[in-house]
Tab-separated table of C-alpha atoms and ligand atoms in Angstrom:
chain	number	residue	atom	x	y	z
A	10	UNK	CA	155.320	135.930	259.981
A	11	UNK	CA	153.284	132.773	261.000
A	12	UNK	CA	153.452	129.514	258.736
A	13	UNK	CA	152.556	126.084	259.122
A	14	UNK	CA	155.118	123.497	258.159
A	15	UNK	CA	154.720	119.790	257.669
A	16	UNK	CA	157.916	118.525	259.325
A	17	UNK	CA	157.826	115.043	257.897
A	18	UNK	CA	155.500	112.830	256.233
A	19	UNK	CA	154.271	111.330	259.440
A	20	UNK	CA	150.636	112.621	259.174
A	21	UNK	CA	148.797	115.530	260.468
A	22	UNK	CA	150.836	115.619	263.696
A	23	UNK	CA	153.745	116.519	261.567
A	24	UNK	CA	152.046	119.794	260.977
A	25	UNK	CA	153.594	122.507	263.180
A	26	UNK	CA	153.062	126.165	263.662
A	27	UNK	CA	156.331	128.202	263.281
A	28	UNK	CA	157.687	131.605	262.162
A	29	UNK	CA	159.646	132.347	259.109
A	30	UNK	CA	160.855	135.692	257.857
A	31	UNK	CA	158.386	137.538	255.510
A	32	UNK	CA	159.470	136.763	252.112
A	33	UNK	CA	160.404	139.575	249.606
A	34	UNK	CA	159.422	139.697	245.978
A	35	UNK	CA	162.267	139.699	243.467
A	36	UNK	CA	161.983	140.845	239.823
A	37	UNK	CA	158.571	139.465	238.419
A	38	UNK	CA	157.365	138.170	241.760
A	39	UNK	CA	154.435	139.421	243.984
A	40	UNK	CA	154.026	139.385	247.712
A	41	UNK	CA	150.577	138.161	248.641
A	42	UNK	CA	148.969	138.475	252.338
A	43	UNK	CA	147.029	135.155	252.385
A	44	UNK	CA	143.463	135.468	253.803
A	45	UNK	CA	142.164	131.987	253.086
A	46	UNK	CA	143.073	128.590	252.037
A	47	UNK	CA	141.246	125.349	251.212
A	48	UNK	CA	142.000	121.704	251.697
A	49	UNK	CA	141.996	119.050	249.058
A	50	UNK	CA	142.212	115.152	249.605
A	51	UNK	CA	145.768	115.570	248.175
A	52	UNK	CA	146.790	117.586	251.087
A	53	UNK	CA	146.278	114.694	253.266
A	54	UNK	CA	148.296	112.361	250.980
A	55	UNK	CA	151.032	115.043	251.126
A	56	UNK	CA	150.904	114.907	255.059
A	57	UNK	CA	150.874	111.064	254.839
A	58	UNK	CA	153.532	110.647	252.479
A	59	UNK	CA	151.350	108.780	249.854
A	60	UNK	CA	151.561	111.772	247.182
A	61	UNK	CA	154.825	111.090	245.292
A	62	UNK	CA	158.262	110.090	247.023
A	63	UNK	CA	160.231	113.103	246.133
A	64	UNK	CA	158.910	115.652	248.589
A	65	UNK	CA	161.241	117.646	250.970
A	66	UNK	CA	160.519	118.735	254.467
A	67	UNK	CA	159.870	121.044	256.059
A	68	UNK	CA	157.187	121.972	253.497
A	69	UNK	CA	154.530	124.747	253.783
A	70	UNK	CA	151.284	122.574	252.493
A	71	UNK	CA	148.303	123.452	250.555
A	72	UNK	CA	147.954	124.323	246.917
A	73	UNK	CA	144.784	126.496	247.340
A	74	UNK	CA	144.968	129.901	248.878
A	75	UNK	CA	143.633	133.335	248.032
A	76	UNK	CA	144.771	136.865	249.269
A	77	UNK	CA	145.588	140.248	248.443
A	78	UNK	CA	148.592	141.629	246.643
A	79	UNK	CA	150.596	143.897	249.003
A	80	UNK	CA	153.824	144.388	247.079
A	81	UNK	CA	155.304	144.138	243.682
A	82	UNK	CA	158.699	143.093	242.497
A	83	UNK	CA	160.401	145.008	239.739
A	84	UNK	CA	158.677	144.517	236.231
A	85	UNK	CA	155.434	143.063	237.556
A	86	UNK	CA	152.529	144.157	235.136
A	87	UNK	CA	149.958	141.199	235.326
A	88	UNK	CA	148.541	142.376	238.739
A	89	UNK	CA	148.627	145.607	240.949
A	90	UNK	CA	148.608	146.179	244.675
A	91	UNK	CA	145.142	145.552	246.358
A	92	UNK	CA	144.052	142.863	243.547
A	93	UNK	CA	142.577	139.868	245.024
A	94	UNK	CA	144.323	136.608	243.735
A	95	UNK	CA	144.784	133.031	243.869
A	96	UNK	CA	147.675	131.018	242.912
A	97	UNK	CA	147.594	128.374	240.067
A	98	UNK	CA	148.220	124.718	241.153
A	99	UNK	CA	151.120	124.338	238.681
A	100	UNK	CA	152.812	127.698	238.629
A	101	UNK	CA	154.518	127.006	235.169
A	102	UNK	CA	151.466	125.580	233.452
A	103	UNK	CA	150.128	128.684	231.952
A	104	UNK	CA	148.566	127.075	228.605
A	105	UNK	CA	148.842	124.180	226.277
A	106	UNK	CA	149.511	120.511	227.168
A	107	UNK	CA	150.998	119.569	230.500
A	108	UNK	CA	154.806	118.559	230.229
A	109	UNK	CA	157.212	117.369	232.667
A	110	UNK	CA	158.906	120.776	232.835
A	111	UNK	CA	155.355	122.481	233.571
A	112	UNK	CA	154.563	119.723	236.320
A	113	UNK	CA	158.016	120.150	237.981
A	114	UNK	CA	156.599	122.409	240.449
A	115	UNK	CA	153.267	122.125	242.299
A	116	UNK	CA	152.271	124.397	245.286
A	117	UNK	CA	152.193	122.586	248.627
A	118	UNK	CA	154.179	119.614	247.426
A	119	UNK	CA	157.164	119.919	245.497
A	120	UNK	CA	157.470	123.622	246.449
A	121	UNK	CA	156.162	125.542	249.306
A	122	UNK	CA	152.491	126.136	249.427
A	123	UNK	CA	149.822	128.560	250.741
A	124	UNK	CA	149.271	127.800	254.593
A	125	UNK	CA	151.186	130.934	255.684
A	126	UNK	CA	150.574	134.529	256.469
A	127	UNK	CA	152.417	135.847	253.252
A	128	UNK	CA	153.570	134.115	250.000
A	129	UNK	CA	155.764	135.239	247.136
A	130	UNK	CA	154.674	133.864	243.916
A	131	UNK	CA	155.711	134.657	240.297
A	132	UNK	CA	153.326	136.972	238.544
A	133	UNK	CA	152.639	134.402	235.814
A	134	UNK	CA	151.263	131.856	238.437
A	135	UNK	CA	148.365	134.053	239.607
A	136	UNK	CA	144.698	134.642	238.590
A	137	UNK	CA	142.513	137.383	239.624
A	138	UNK	CA	139.388	136.361	241.614
A	139	UNK	CA	135.943	136.780	240.499
A	140	UNK	CA	134.637	139.822	242.215
A	141	UNK	CA	131.430	138.416	243.649
A	142	UNK	CA	133.408	135.729	245.775
A	143	UNK	CA	134.746	136.249	249.134
A	144	UNK	CA	138.274	135.307	250.065
A	145	UNK	CA	137.123	131.816	251.266
A	146	UNK	CA	135.208	131.145	248.171
A	147	UNK	CA	138.054	132.269	245.994
A	148	UNK	CA	140.335	129.934	247.919
A	149	UNK	CA	138.537	126.730	246.867
A	150	UNK	CA	139.109	127.139	243.248
A	151	UNK	CA	142.638	126.269	242.225
A	152	UNK	CA	142.683	122.547	242.581
A	153	UNK	CA	139.086	121.067	242.812
A	154	UNK	CA	137.209	123.520	240.535
A	155	UNK	CA	139.899	123.632	237.824
A	156	UNK	CA	140.105	119.837	237.835
A	157	UNK	CA	136.250	119.463	237.610
A	158	UNK	CA	136.134	122.225	234.739
A	159	UNK	CA	139.260	120.613	232.831
A	160	UNK	CA	137.341	117.210	232.996
A	161	UNK	CA	133.778	118.183	231.982
A	162	UNK	CA	134.316	121.463	229.963
A	163	UNK	CA	137.837	121.862	228.419
A	164	UNK	CA	138.196	118.083	227.561
A	165	UNK	CA	134.794	116.622	228.018
A	166	UNK	CA	133.105	119.471	225.789
A	167	UNK	CA	129.940	118.869	227.877
A	168	UNK	CA	126.661	119.527	226.193
A	169	UNK	CA	123.195	120.174	227.352
A	170	UNK	CA	121.052	117.089	227.437
A	171	UNK	CA	123.947	114.755	228.169
A	172	UNK	CA	124.289	112.716	231.553
A	173	UNK	CA	127.142	112.828	234.087
A	174	UNK	CA	127.914	110.453	236.920
A	175	UNK	CA	129.633	111.895	240.044
A	176	UNK	CA	130.984	109.878	242.793
A	177	UNK	CA	130.634	111.340	246.666
A	178	UNK	CA	130.055	114.683	247.599
A	179	UNK	CA	133.613	115.881	247.991
A	180	UNK	CA	135.243	119.137	246.489
A	181	UNK	CA	135.665	117.900	242.900
A	182	UNK	CA	132.350	116.331	242.666
A	183	UNK	CA	130.328	119.243	243.893
A	184	UNK	CA	132.002	121.537	241.597
A	185	UNK	CA	131.510	118.966	238.694
A	186	UNK	CA	127.768	119.097	239.829
A	187	UNK	CA	127.704	123.056	239.497
A	188	UNK	CA	129.434	122.917	236.140
A	189	UNK	CA	127.347	120.164	234.641
A	190	UNK	CA	124.164	121.666	235.733
A	191	UNK	CA	125.248	124.972	234.264
A	192	UNK	CA	125.679	123.439	230.946
A	193	UNK	CA	122.233	121.806	231.038
A	194	UNK	CA	123.487	118.101	231.831
A	195	UNK	CA	121.670	115.514	233.776
A	196	UNK	CA	123.631	114.629	237.060
A	197	UNK	CA	123.391	111.288	238.726
A	198	UNK	CA	125.502	111.426	242.022
A	199	UNK	CA	126.269	108.944	244.566
A	200	UNK	CA	126.974	109.426	248.417
A	201	UNK	CA	127.519	107.377	251.538
A	202	UNK	CA	124.844	109.734	253.191
A	203	UNK	CA	121.182	110.349	252.353
A	204	UNK	CA	121.489	113.807	254.204
A	205	UNK	CA	124.319	114.818	251.613
A	206	UNK	CA	122.331	113.306	248.756
A	207	UNK	CA	119.326	115.652	249.898
A	208	UNK	CA	121.852	118.536	249.762
A	209	UNK	CA	123.125	117.445	246.247
A	210	UNK	CA	119.518	117.515	245.107
A	211	UNK	CA	118.929	121.157	246.387
A	212	UNK	CA	122.101	121.991	244.118
A	213	UNK	CA	120.306	120.498	241.006
A	214	UNK	CA	121.389	116.791	241.133
A	215	UNK	CA	118.690	114.946	239.109
A	216	UNK	CA	119.174	111.390	240.660
A	217	UNK	CA	120.936	110.280	243.824
A	218	UNK	CA	122.064	106.844	244.946
A	219	UNK	CA	123.468	105.852	248.219
A	220	UNK	CA	126.466	103.733	247.564
A	221	UNK	CA	126.388	102.079	250.914
A	222	UNK	CA	122.738	101.129	250.604
A	223	UNK	CA	123.214	100.208	246.895
A	224	UNK	CA	126.805	98.509	246.543
A	225	UNK	CA	125.898	97.678	242.867
A	226	UNK	CA	125.136	101.119	242.178
A	227	UNK	CA	126.497	100.967	238.695
A	228	UNK	CA	123.386	98.874	237.758
A	229	UNK	CA	121.055	101.667	239.144
A	230	UNK	CA	123.218	104.187	237.057
A	231	UNK	CA	122.653	102.278	233.944
A	232	UNK	CA	118.692	101.972	234.731
A	233	UNK	CA	118.599	105.679	235.389
A	234	UNK	CA	120.196	106.385	232.161
A	235	UNK	CA	117.584	104.649	230.127
A	236	UNK	CA	119.787	101.485	229.930
A	237	UNK	CA	122.247	103.183	227.854
A	238	UNK	CA	124.871	104.353	230.192
A	239	UNK	CA	125.970	108.135	231.251
A	240	UNK	CA	128.022	110.137	228.678
A	241	UNK	CA	130.496	111.278	231.347
A	242	UNK	CA	131.980	109.804	234.594
A	243	UNK	CA	134.059	112.199	236.705
A	244	UNK	CA	136.010	109.202	238.363
A	245	UNK	CA	137.507	110.407	241.833
A	246	UNK	CA	137.049	106.757	243.276
A	247	UNK	CA	140.021	104.943	241.893
A	248	UNK	CA	140.501	101.049	242.317
A	249	UNK	CA	137.209	100.136	243.784
A	250	UNK	CA	135.051	102.163	241.615
A	251	UNK	CA	136.560	102.297	238.279
A	252	UNK	CA	135.428	98.727	237.139
A	253	UNK	CA	131.779	99.984	238.069
A	254	UNK	CA	132.235	103.251	236.371
A	255	UNK	CA	133.246	101.359	233.221
A	256	UNK	CA	130.128	99.567	233.391
A	257	UNK	CA	127.903	102.686	234.146
A	258	UNK	CA	129.362	104.561	231.139
A	259	UNK	CA	127.704	104.298	227.625
A	260	UNK	CA	129.231	103.131	224.445
A	261	UNK	CA	131.398	105.918	223.208
A	262	UNK	CA	131.223	107.587	226.573
A	263	UNK	CA	134.058	109.448	228.433
A	264	UNK	CA	135.808	108.596	231.771
A	265	UNK	CA	137.981	111.372	233.404
A	266	UNK	CA	140.404	109.648	235.735
A	267	UNK	CA	141.065	111.861	238.681
A	268	UNK	CA	141.270	110.397	242.033
A	269	UNK	CA	142.164	107.456	244.090
A	270	UNK	CA	139.779	107.852	247.157
A	271	UNK	CA	139.160	104.013	247.510
A	272	UNK	CA	142.938	103.141	246.565
A	273	UNK	CA	145.015	102.299	243.690
A	274	UNK	CA	147.065	99.571	242.185
A	275	UNK	CA	144.396	96.851	241.362
A	276	UNK	CA	143.973	95.445	237.887
A	277	UNK	CA	141.966	97.207	235.178
A	278	UNK	CA	140.168	95.121	232.676
A	279	UNK	CA	140.921	96.652	229.141
A	280	UNK	CA	138.261	94.862	227.425
A	281	UNK	CA	135.223	97.268	228.211
A	282	UNK	CA	137.276	100.221	227.354
A	283	UNK	CA	137.856	98.807	223.686
A	284	UNK	CA	134.271	97.061	223.504
A	285	UNK	CA	132.772	100.206	224.417
A	286	UNK	CA	134.937	102.614	222.377
A	287	UNK	CA	135.534	104.629	225.574
A	288	UNK	CA	137.705	107.760	225.878
A	289	UNK	CA	139.529	107.245	229.233
A	290	UNK	CA	141.441	110.636	230.009
A	291	UNK	CA	143.690	111.319	232.964
A	292	UNK	CA	143.127	114.729	234.483
A	293	UNK	CA	145.797	116.573	236.525
A	294	UNK	CA	144.269	119.713	237.705
A	295	UNK	CA	144.673	122.243	234.727
A	296	UNK	CA	146.416	125.277	233.432
A	297	UNK	CA	146.208	129.068	234.120
A	298	UNK	CA	144.363	129.459	230.766
A	299	UNK	CA	141.696	126.969	232.066
A	300	UNK	CA	141.410	128.623	235.345
A	301	UNK	CA	140.595	132.004	233.771
A	302	UNK	CA	138.004	130.586	231.380
A	303	UNK	CA	136.454	128.967	234.368
A	304	UNK	CA	136.574	132.283	236.277
A	305	UNK	CA	134.882	134.043	233.617
A	306	UNK	CA	132.016	131.567	233.526
A	307	UNK	CA	131.797	131.634	237.381
A	308	UNK	CA	131.495	135.492	237.272
A	309	UNK	CA	129.175	135.757	234.401
A	310	UNK	CA	126.798	133.234	236.074
A	311	UNK	CA	127.516	134.338	239.674
A	312	UNK	CA	128.365	130.807	240.749
A	313	UNK	CA	129.199	130.307	244.386
A	314	UNK	CA	131.431	127.464	245.662
A	315	UNK	CA	129.820	125.106	248.305
A	316	UNK	CA	131.769	125.754	251.540
A	317	UNK	CA	131.067	123.218	254.367
A	318	UNK	CA	133.031	124.532	257.133
A	319	UNK	CA	135.477	127.406	257.861
A	320	UNK	CA	138.210	126.882	260.351
A	321	UNK	CA	140.459	129.600	261.943
A	322	UNK	CA	144.095	129.469	261.386
A	323	UNK	CA	144.924	128.364	264.776
A	324	UNK	CA	142.808	125.233	264.207
A	325	UNK	CA	144.369	123.986	261.027
A	326	UNK	CA	144.971	120.352	262.413
A	327	UNK	CA	141.181	120.344	263.053
A	328	UNK	CA	140.491	121.233	259.443
A	329	UNK	CA	142.697	118.529	258.276
A	330	UNK	CA	140.987	116.067	260.500
A	331	UNK	CA	137.636	117.161	259.388
A	332	UNK	CA	138.603	116.685	255.854
A	333	UNK	CA	140.058	113.143	256.830
A	334	UNK	CA	136.718	112.223	258.576
A	335	UNK	CA	134.844	112.746	255.137
A	336	UNK	CA	132.057	114.494	257.076
A	337	UNK	CA	132.246	117.520	254.683
A	338	UNK	CA	129.984	118.343	251.708
A	339	UNK	CA	132.033	120.547	249.103
A	340	UNK	CA	135.049	122.448	250.638
A	341	UNK	CA	136.750	122.902	253.658
A	342	UNK	CA	138.347	126.143	254.225
A	343	UNK	CA	140.967	127.631	256.586
A	344	UNK	CA	140.667	131.417	257.232
A	345	UNK	CA	143.742	133.566	258.246
B	410	NAP	N1	143.760	114.577	239.402
B	410	NAP	C1	143.521	115.574	239.806
B	410	NAP	O1	144.145	116.779	239.315
B	410	NAP	C2	142.891	115.939	241.058
B	410	NAP	C3	142.402	117.023	241.521
B	410	NAP	C4	141.775	117.137	242.535
B	410	NAP	C5	141.495	115.928	243.355
B	410	NAP	N2	141.995	114.740	242.993
B	410	NAP	C6	141.691	113.491	243.615
B	410	NAP	O2	140.149	113.394	243.435
B	410	NAP	C7	139.691	112.761	244.638
B	410	NAP	C8	138.659	113.471	245.281
B	410	NAP	O3	139.357	114.835	245.711
B	410	NAP	P1	138.405	115.771	246.782
B	410	NAP	O4	139.530	116.883	247.213
B	410	NAP	O5	137.388	116.255	246.050
B	410	NAP	O6	138.170	114.746	247.887
B	410	NAP	P2	137.350	115.045	249.194
B	410	NAP	O7	136.682	116.360	249.143
B	410	NAP	O8	138.166	114.697	250.288
B	410	NAP	O9	136.203	113.929	248.903
B	410	NAP	C9	135.845	113.063	250.004
B	410	NAP	C10	134.537	112.405	249.696
B	410	NAP	O10	134.709	111.612	248.561
B	410	NAP	C11	133.625	110.452	248.684
B	410	NAP	N3	134.110	109.097	248.705
B	410	NAP	C12	135.238	108.717	249.358
B	410	NAP	N4	135.279	107.400	249.144
B	410	NAP	C13	134.481	107.048	248.120
B	410	NAP	C14	134.325	105.998	247.218
B	410	NAP	N5	134.774	104.752	247.502
B	410	NAP	N6	133.134	105.964	246.285
B	410	NAP	C15	132.629	107.214	246.375
B	410	NAP	N7	132.737	108.333	246.872
B	410	NAP	C16	133.756	108.152	247.900
B	410	NAP	C17	132.799	110.748	250.069
B	410	NAP	O11	131.712	111.400	249.838
B	410	NAP	P3	130.457	111.099	250.545
B	410	NAP	O12	130.627	111.475	252.024
B	410	NAP	O13	129.342	111.688	249.751
B	410	NAP	O14	130.204	109.443	250.500
B	410	NAP	C18	134.049	111.532	250.742
B	410	NAP	O15	133.257	112.467	251.793
B	410	NAP	C19	140.996	112.324	245.459
B	410	NAP	O16	141.518	111.106	245.240
B	410	NAP	C20	141.946	113.400	244.920
B	410	NAP	O17	143.367	113.112	245.217
B	410	NAP	C21	142.669	114.731	241.783
């Protein structure tokens, strides 16, 4: 079978197309013919060696993939041949809190991922895709969508009438926009591009701010939230945006710490957190239980993930470079 492997952490050029024998499912395992995969910012970090230090190469990258069940190992009962499935980001995080054991394996990093024609996964690490979604759409869910759901719904318990600040228009933020609007919340979203902000408005964003035109965007967020501040922040920016998010959030509000798009390692002033009685929560994707709860709602409301561009398998490098360019809005997909 054809497979992409990262030969090292030397960047996108270290991604090579190769051949491996088709894997065979053992007891409890499932053989999946992959139809589509999607990229996350984390996959760039894996390629560049900035996603933890313990990765071993060669490595099949990507956590996100969807496909069809084509063969079953002995004793498999959760899925059947022909089912359309996606893998879960942490194959051992089925429900409950994240633990060291459950985070030991994550697809496309500590274990091989989805950028291959066939993949074998344990039946417990799979979810059935919502019927109304294409394979490409299904492949966008495991990382970005589950993360946004975990932040706003599972932990954030978001309610109608609350306000949400979203940073940029990448994969996590656009899913967060869709989930926030579904729950009747008000969305304020930032972007470096007026054109992307127009697209966000069409998806229901109530207020938009260009963070290049308004570097002090936190002040505008404060004004746009009745000089109270927002209830929720989905913090994907990291070092450069967190101090601003701490100003933009209301007293008693919640910040979900998710990403490091602007970098990491700078000092955080703890004072606003205690003065404002904030809940600051780290979010690391989510469990199968969260993924399945999200899928039910996606099916019930016929929600469609927002895909910016689909690349053929042969153009995986271009897909990575496109994600790196930050030209996208929502998700970037590779079709097999
Ligand atoms: N903790 C977790 O479980 C988890 C899960 C998923 C992702 N993440 C992290 O969350 C972050 C977002 O991931 P993603 O896959 O959604 O990324 P992505 O799709 O690559 O998002 C890229 C977009 O983010 C925006 N952006 C970049 N720098 C920004 C800044 N300084 N301020 C505001 N917006 C900025 C830009 O939007 P505009 O072009 O509109 O300006 C850019 O196009 C990454 O750091 C990723 O590692 C964490």
